PDB file of C-alpha atoms in Angstrom:
ATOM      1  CA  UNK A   1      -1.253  11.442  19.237  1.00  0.00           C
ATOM      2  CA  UNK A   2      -0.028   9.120  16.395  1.00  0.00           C
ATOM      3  CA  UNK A   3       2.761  10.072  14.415  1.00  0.00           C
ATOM      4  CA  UNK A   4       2.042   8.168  11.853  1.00  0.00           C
ATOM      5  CA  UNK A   5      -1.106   6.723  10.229  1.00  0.00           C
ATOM      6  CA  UNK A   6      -4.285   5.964  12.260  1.00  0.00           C
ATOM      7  CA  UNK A   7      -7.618   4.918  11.521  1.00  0.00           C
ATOM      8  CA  UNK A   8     -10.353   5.547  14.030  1.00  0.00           C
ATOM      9  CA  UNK A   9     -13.644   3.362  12.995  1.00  0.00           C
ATOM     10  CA  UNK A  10     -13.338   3.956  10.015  1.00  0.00           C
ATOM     11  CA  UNK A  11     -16.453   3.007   7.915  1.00  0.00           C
ATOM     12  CA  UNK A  12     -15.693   3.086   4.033  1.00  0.00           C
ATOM     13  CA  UNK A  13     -18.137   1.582   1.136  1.00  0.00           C
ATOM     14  CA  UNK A  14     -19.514   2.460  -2.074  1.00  0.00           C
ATOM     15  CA  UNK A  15     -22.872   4.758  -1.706  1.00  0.00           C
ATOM     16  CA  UNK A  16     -24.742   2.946   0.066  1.00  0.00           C
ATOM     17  CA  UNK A  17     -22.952  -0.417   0.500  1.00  0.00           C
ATOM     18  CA  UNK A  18     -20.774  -0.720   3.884  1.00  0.00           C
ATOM     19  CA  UNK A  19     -17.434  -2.618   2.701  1.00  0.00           C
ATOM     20  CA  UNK A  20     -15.624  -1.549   5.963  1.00  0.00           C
ATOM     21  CA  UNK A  21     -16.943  -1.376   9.411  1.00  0.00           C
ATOM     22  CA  UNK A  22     -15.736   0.505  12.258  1.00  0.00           C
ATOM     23  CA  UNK A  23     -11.599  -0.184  11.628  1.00  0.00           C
ATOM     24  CA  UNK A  24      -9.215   0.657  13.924  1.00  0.00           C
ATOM     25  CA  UNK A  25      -5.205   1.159  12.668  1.00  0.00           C
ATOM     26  CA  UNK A  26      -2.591   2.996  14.592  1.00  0.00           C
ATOM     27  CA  UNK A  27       0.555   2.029  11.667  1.00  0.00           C
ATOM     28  CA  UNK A  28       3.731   3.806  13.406  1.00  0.00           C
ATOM     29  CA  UNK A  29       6.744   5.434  10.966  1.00  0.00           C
ATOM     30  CA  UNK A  30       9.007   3.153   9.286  1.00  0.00           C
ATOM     31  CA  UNK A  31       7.214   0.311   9.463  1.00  0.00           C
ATOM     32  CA  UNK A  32       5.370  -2.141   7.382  1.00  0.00           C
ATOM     33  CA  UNK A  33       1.606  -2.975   7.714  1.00  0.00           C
ATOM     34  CA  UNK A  34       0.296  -6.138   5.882  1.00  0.00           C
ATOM     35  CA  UNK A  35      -3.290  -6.380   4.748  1.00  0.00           C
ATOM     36  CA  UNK A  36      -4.104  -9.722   4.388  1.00  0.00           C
ATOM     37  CA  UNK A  37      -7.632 -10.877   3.397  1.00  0.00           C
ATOM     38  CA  UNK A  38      -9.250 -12.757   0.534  1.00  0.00           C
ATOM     39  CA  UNK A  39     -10.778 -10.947  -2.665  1.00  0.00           C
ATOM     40  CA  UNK A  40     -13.889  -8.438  -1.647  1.00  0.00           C
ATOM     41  CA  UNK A  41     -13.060  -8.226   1.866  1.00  0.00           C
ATOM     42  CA  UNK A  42     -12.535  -4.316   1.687  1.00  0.00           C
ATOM     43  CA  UNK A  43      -8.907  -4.077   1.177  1.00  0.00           C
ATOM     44  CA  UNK A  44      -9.185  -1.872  -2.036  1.00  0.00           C
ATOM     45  CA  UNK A  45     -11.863   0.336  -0.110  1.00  0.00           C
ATOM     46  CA  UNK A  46     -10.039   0.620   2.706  1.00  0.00           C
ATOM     47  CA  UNK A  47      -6.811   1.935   0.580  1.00  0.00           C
ATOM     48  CA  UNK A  48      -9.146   4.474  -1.643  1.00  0.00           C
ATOM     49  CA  UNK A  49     -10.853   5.616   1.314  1.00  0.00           C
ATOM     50  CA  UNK A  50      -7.477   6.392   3.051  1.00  0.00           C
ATOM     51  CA  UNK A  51      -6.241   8.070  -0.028  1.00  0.00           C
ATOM     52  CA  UNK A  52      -8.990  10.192  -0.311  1.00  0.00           C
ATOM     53  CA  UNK A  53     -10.839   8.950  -3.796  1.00  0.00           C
ATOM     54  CA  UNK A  54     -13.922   7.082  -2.061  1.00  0.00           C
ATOM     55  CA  UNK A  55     -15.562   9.464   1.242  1.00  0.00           C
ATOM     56  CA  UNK A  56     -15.615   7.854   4.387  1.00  0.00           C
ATOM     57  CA  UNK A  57     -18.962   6.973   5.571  1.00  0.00           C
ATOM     58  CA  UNK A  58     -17.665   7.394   9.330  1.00  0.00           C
ATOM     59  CA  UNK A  59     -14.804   7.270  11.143  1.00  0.00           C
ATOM     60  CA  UNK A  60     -11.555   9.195  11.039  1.00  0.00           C
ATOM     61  CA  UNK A  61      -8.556   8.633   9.168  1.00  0.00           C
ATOM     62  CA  UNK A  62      -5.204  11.229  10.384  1.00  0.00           C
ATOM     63  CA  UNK A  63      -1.710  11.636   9.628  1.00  0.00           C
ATOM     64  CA  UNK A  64       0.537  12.598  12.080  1.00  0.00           C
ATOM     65  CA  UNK A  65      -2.138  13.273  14.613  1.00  0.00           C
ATOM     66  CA  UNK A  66      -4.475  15.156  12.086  1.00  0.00           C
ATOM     67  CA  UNK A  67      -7.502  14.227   9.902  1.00  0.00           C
ATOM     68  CA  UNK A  68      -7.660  13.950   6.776  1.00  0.00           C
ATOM     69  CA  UNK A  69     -10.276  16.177   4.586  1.00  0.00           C
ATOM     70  CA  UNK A  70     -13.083  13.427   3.397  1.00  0.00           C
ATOM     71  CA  UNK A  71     -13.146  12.300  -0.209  1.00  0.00           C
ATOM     72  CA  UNK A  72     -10.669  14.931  -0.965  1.00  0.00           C
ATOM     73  CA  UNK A  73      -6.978  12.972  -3.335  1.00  0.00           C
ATOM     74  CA  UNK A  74      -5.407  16.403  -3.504  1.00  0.00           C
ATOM     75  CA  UNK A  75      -5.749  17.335   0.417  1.00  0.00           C
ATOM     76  CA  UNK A  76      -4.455  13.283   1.133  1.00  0.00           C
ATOM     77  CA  UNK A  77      -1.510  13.639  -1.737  1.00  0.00           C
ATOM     78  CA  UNK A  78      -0.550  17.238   0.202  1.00  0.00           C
ATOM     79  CA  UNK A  79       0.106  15.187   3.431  1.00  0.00           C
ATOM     80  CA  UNK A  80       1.710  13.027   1.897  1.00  0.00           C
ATOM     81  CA  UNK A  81      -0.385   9.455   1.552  1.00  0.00           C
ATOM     82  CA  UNK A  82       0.457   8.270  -2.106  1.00  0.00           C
ATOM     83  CA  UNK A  83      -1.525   4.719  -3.277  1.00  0.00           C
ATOM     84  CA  UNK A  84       0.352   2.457  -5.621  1.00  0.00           C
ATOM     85  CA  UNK A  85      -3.340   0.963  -7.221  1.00  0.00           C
ATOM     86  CA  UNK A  86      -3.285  -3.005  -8.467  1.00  0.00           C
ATOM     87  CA  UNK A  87      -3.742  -1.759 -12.027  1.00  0.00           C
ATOM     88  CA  UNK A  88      -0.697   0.465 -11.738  1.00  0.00           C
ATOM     89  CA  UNK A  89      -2.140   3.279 -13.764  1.00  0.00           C
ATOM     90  CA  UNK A  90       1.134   4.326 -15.838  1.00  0.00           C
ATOM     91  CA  UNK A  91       0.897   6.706 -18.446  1.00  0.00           C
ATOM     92  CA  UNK A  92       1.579   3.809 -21.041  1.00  0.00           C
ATOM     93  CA  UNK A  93       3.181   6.059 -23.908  1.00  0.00           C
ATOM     94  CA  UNK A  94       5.510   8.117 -21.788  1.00  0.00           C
ATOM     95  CA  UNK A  95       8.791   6.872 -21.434  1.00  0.00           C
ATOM     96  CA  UNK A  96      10.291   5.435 -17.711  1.00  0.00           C
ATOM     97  CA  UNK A  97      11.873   8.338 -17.210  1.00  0.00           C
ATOM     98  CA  UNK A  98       8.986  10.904 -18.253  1.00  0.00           C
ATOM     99  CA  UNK A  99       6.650   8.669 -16.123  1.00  0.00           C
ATOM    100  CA  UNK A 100       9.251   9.617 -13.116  1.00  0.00           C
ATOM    101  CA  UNK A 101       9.628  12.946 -14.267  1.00  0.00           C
ATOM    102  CA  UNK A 102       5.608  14.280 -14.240  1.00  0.00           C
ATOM    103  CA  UNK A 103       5.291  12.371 -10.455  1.00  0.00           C
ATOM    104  CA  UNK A 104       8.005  13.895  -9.121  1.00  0.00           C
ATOM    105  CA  UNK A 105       7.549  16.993  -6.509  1.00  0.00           C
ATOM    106  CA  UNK A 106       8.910  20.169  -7.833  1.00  0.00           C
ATOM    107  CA  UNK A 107      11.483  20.033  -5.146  1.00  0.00           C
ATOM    108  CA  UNK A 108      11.849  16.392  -5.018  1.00  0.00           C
ATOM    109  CA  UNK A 109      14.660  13.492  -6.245  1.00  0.00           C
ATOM    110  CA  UNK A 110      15.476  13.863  -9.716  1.00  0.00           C
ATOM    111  CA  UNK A 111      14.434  10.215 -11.379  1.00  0.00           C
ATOM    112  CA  UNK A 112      17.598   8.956 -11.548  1.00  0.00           C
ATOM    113  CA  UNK A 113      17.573   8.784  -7.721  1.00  0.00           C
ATOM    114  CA  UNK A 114      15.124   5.824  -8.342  1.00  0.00           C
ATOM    115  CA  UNK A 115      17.447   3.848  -9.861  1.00  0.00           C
ATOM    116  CA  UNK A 116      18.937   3.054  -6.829  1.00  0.00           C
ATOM    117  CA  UNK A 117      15.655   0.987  -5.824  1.00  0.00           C
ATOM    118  CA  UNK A 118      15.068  -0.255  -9.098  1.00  0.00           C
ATOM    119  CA  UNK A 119      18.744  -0.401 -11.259  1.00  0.00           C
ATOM    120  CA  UNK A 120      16.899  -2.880 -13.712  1.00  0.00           C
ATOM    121  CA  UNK A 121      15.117   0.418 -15.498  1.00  0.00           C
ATOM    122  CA  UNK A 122      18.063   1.938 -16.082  1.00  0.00           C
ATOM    123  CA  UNK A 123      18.140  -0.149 -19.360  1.00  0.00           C
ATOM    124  CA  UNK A 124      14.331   0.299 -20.102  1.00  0.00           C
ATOM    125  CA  UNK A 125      14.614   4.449 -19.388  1.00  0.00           C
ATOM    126  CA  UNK A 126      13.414   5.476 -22.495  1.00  0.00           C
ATOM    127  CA  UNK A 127      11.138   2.737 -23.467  1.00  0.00           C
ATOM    128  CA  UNK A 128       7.659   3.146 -23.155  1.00  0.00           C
ATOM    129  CA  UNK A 129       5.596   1.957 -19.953  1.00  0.00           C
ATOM    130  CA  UNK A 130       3.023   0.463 -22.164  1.00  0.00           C
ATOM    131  CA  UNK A 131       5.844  -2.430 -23.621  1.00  0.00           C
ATOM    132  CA  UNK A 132       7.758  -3.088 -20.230  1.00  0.00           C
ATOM    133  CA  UNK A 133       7.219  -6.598 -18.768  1.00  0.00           C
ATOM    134  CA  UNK A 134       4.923  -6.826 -15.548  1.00  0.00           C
ATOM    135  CA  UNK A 135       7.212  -7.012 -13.421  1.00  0.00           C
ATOM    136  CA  UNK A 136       9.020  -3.607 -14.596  1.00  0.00           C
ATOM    137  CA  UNK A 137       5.873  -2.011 -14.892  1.00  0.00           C
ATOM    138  CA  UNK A 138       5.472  -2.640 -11.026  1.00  0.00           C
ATOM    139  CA  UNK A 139       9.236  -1.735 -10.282  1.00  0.00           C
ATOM    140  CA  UNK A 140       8.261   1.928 -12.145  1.00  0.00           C
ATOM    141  CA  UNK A 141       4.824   2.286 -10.342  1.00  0.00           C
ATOM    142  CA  UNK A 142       6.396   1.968  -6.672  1.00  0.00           C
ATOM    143  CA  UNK A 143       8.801   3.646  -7.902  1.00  0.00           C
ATOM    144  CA  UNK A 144       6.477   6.989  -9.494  1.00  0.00           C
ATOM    145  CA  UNK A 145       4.906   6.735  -6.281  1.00  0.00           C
ATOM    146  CA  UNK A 146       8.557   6.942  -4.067  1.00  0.00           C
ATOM    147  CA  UNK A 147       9.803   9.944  -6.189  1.00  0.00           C
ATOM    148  CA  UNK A 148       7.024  11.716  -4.504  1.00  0.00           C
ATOM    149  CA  UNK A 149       8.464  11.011  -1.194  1.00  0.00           C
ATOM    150  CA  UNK A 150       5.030   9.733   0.543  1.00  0.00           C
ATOM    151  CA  UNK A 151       4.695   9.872   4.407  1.00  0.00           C
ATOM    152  CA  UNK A 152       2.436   6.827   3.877  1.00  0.00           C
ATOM    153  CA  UNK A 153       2.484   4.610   1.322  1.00  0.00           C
ATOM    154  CA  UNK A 154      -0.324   2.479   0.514  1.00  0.00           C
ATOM    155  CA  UNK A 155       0.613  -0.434  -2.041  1.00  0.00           C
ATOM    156  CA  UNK A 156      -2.379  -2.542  -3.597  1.00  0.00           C
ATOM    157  CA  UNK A 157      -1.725  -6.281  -4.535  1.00  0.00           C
ATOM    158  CA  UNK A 158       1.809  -5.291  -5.412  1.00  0.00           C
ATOM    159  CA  UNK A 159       2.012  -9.371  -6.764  1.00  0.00           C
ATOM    160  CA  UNK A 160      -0.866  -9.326  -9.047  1.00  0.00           C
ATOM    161  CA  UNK A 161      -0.313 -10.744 -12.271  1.00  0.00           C
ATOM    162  CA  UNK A 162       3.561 -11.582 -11.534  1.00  0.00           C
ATOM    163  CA  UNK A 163       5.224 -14.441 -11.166  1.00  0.00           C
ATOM    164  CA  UNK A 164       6.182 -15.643  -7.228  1.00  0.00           C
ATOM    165  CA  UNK A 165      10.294 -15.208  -8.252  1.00  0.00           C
ATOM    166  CA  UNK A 166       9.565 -11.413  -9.170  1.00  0.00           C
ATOM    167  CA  UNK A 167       7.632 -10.732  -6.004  1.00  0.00           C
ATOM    168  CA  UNK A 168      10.386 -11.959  -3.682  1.00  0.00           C
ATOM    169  CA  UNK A 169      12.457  -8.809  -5.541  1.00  0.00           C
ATOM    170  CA  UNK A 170       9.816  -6.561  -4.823  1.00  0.00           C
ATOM    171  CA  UNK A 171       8.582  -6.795  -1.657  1.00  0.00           C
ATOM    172  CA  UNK A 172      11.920  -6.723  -0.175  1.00  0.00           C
ATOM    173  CA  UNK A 173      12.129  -3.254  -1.598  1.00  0.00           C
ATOM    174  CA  UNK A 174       8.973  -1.769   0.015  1.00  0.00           C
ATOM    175  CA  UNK A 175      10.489  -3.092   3.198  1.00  0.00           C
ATOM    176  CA  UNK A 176      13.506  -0.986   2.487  1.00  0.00           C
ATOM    177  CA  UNK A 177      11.747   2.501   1.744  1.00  0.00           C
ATOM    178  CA  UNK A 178      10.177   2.265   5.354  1.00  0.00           C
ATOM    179  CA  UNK A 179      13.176   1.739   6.422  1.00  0.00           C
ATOM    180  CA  UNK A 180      15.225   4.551   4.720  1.00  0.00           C
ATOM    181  CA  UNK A 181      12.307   7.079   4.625  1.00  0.00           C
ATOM    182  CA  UNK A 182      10.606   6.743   7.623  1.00  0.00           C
ATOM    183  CA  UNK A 183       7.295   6.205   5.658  1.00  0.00           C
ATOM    184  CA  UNK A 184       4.094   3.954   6.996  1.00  0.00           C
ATOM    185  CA  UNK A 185       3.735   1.433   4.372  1.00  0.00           C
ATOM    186  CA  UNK A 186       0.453  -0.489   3.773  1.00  0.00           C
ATOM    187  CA  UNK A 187       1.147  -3.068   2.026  1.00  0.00           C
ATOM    188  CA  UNK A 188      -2.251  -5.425   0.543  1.00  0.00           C
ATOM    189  CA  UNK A 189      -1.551  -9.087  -0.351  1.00  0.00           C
ATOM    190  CA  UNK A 190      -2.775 -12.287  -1.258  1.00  0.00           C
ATOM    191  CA  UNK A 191       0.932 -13.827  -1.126  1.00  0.00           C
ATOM    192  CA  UNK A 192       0.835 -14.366   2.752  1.00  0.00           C
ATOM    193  CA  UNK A 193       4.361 -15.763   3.173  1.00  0.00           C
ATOM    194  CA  UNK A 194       6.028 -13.168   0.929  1.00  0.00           C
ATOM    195  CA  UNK A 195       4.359 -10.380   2.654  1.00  0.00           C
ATOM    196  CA  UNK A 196       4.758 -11.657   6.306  1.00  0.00           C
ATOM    197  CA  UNK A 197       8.452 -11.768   5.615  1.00  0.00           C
ATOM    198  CA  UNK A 198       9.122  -8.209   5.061  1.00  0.00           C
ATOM    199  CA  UNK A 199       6.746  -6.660   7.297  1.00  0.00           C
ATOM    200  CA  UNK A 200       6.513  -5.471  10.751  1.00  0.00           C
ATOM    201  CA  UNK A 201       2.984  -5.776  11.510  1.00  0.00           C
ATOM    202  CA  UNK A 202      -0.147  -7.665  10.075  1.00  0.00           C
ATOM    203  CA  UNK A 203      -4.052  -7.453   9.782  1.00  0.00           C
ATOM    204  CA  UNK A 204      -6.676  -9.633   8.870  1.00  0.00           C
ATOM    205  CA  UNK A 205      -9.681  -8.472   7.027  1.00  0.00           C
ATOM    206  CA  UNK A 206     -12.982 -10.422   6.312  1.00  0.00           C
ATOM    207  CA  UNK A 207     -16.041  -9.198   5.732  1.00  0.00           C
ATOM    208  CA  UNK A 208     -15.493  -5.739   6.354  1.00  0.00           C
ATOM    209  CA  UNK A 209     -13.958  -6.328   9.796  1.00  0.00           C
ATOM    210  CA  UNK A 210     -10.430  -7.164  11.464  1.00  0.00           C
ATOM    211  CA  UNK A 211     -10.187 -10.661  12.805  1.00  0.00           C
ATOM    212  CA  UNK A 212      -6.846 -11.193  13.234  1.00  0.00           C
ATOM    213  CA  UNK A 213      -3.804  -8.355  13.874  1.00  0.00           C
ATOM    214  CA  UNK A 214      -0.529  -8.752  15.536  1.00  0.00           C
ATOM    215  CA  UNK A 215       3.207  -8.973  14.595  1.00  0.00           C
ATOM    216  CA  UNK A 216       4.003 -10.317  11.123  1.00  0.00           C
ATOM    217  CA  UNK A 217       6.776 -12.926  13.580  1.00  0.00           C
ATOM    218  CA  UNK A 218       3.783 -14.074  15.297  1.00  0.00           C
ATOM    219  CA  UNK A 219       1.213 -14.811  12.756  1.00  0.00           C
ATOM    220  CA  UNK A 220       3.856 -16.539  10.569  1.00  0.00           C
ATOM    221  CA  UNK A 221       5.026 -18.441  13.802  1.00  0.00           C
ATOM    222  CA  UNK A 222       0.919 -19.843  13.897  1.00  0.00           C
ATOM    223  CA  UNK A 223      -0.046 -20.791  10.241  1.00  0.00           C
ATOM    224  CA  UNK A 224      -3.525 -22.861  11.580  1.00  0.00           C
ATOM    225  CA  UNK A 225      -4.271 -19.649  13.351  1.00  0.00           C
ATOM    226  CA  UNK A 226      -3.248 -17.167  10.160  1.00  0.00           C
ATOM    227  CA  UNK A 227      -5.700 -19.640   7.792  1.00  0.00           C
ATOM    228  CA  UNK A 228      -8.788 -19.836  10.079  1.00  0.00           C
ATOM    229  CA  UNK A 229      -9.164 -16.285  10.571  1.00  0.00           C
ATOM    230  CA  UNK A 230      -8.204 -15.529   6.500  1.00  0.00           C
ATOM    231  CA  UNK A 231     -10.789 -18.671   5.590  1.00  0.00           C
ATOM    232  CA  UNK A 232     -13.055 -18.069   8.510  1.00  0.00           C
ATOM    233  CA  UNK A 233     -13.714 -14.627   8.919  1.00  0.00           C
ATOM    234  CA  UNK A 234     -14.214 -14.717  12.652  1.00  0.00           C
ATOM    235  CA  UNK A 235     -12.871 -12.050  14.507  1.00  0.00           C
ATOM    236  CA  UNK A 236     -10.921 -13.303  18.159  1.00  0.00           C
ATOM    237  CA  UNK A 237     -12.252 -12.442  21.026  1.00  0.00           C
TER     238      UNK A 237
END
């Protein structure tokens, strides 16, 4: 039995298009998963489908050694899987803090507890989401999704839109909160170096498939390898 996140062929898609086939994950506590794979390879499915907004189309996804309820966000959010999405989905008007505040778990951290991922908001607390910088705006939504203290943690293209200095502060932070919470973080990402770097374990996805998994230490150690399975799309054998 897993104690943390496994996938068990899972096949995801939209209707009747197949974006994922037959998946296997076993992600352990604490640690940090890298997806890895180039635009419309399924990473986005596979992070929906996990979270409960798309149904699986086969397959099992569990938490802690039990399945998940199919196409069901409250049921996933209840055991505790929380998705960070690429577009970030704040609630633009509402301040930082109120943003905190209406994520947070009735018996959860108070907001300022955040602050001591992310001490830049402290100065943009009562400013609107809609007028922070990119980079903030990605500091609060990790941060929304933390005050809900996830078991897993699924984090979509954390980089998109930022420049490369502001992703080497982030990521080191998601490497952190499996660390200090114990959570399984999934962490999608087109910045390959930056991602490798923090994590413990990586995947490869092309096509709908995983061609290339192992230790983040070992794929980084074997760039030729790490590009002809992203470029390829050939799964080893």
């Amino acid at each position: 039995m897993s104690d943390g996140l496994k996938l068990d062929a899972l096949v995801a898609g939209h209707g009747s298009v197949t974006a994922l086939r037959s998946v296997d994950l076993d992600l352990a506590p604490g640690t940090v998963t890298a997806v890895l794979c180039p635009n419309g390879a399924g990473k986005t499915t596979m992070l929906e489908t996990v979270a409960g907004l798309l149904p699986r189309l086969g397959g099992d996804v569990a938490v802690r050694g039990r399945s998940l309820p199919t196409g069901r966000p409250a049921a996933a959010r209840a055991r505790g899987v929380v998705l960070v999405p690429d577009d970030r989905a704040l609630f633009t008007t509402l301040s930082v803090r109120e943003n905190l505040a209406v994520a947070r778990a009735r018996s959860g951290p108070e907001p300022e507890a955040m602050l001591e991922y992310f001490p830049a908001l402290e100065k943009r607390w009562t400013v609107s989401a809609g007028v922070l910088s990119g980079g903030e705006q990605q500091m609060l939504a990790v941060a929304r999704a933390l005050i809900q203290e996830p078991r897993v943690l699924l984090v979509d293209e954390m980089s998109m839109g930022l420049a490369p200095v502001i992703v080497e502060e982030l990521l080191p932070i998601v490497r952190r909160v499996a660390t200090d919470t114990g959570a399984v973080v999934v962490l999608v990402e087109q910045h390959v170096r930056l991602a490798l770097e923090v994590a413990d374990e990586a995947v490869v996805l092309a096509h709908g498939d995983v061609v290339l998994s192992g230790s983040a230490a070992d794929l980084a150690a074997d760039p030729g390898r790490l590009e002809a399975a992203y470029l390829g799309g050939r799964a080893e054998t």
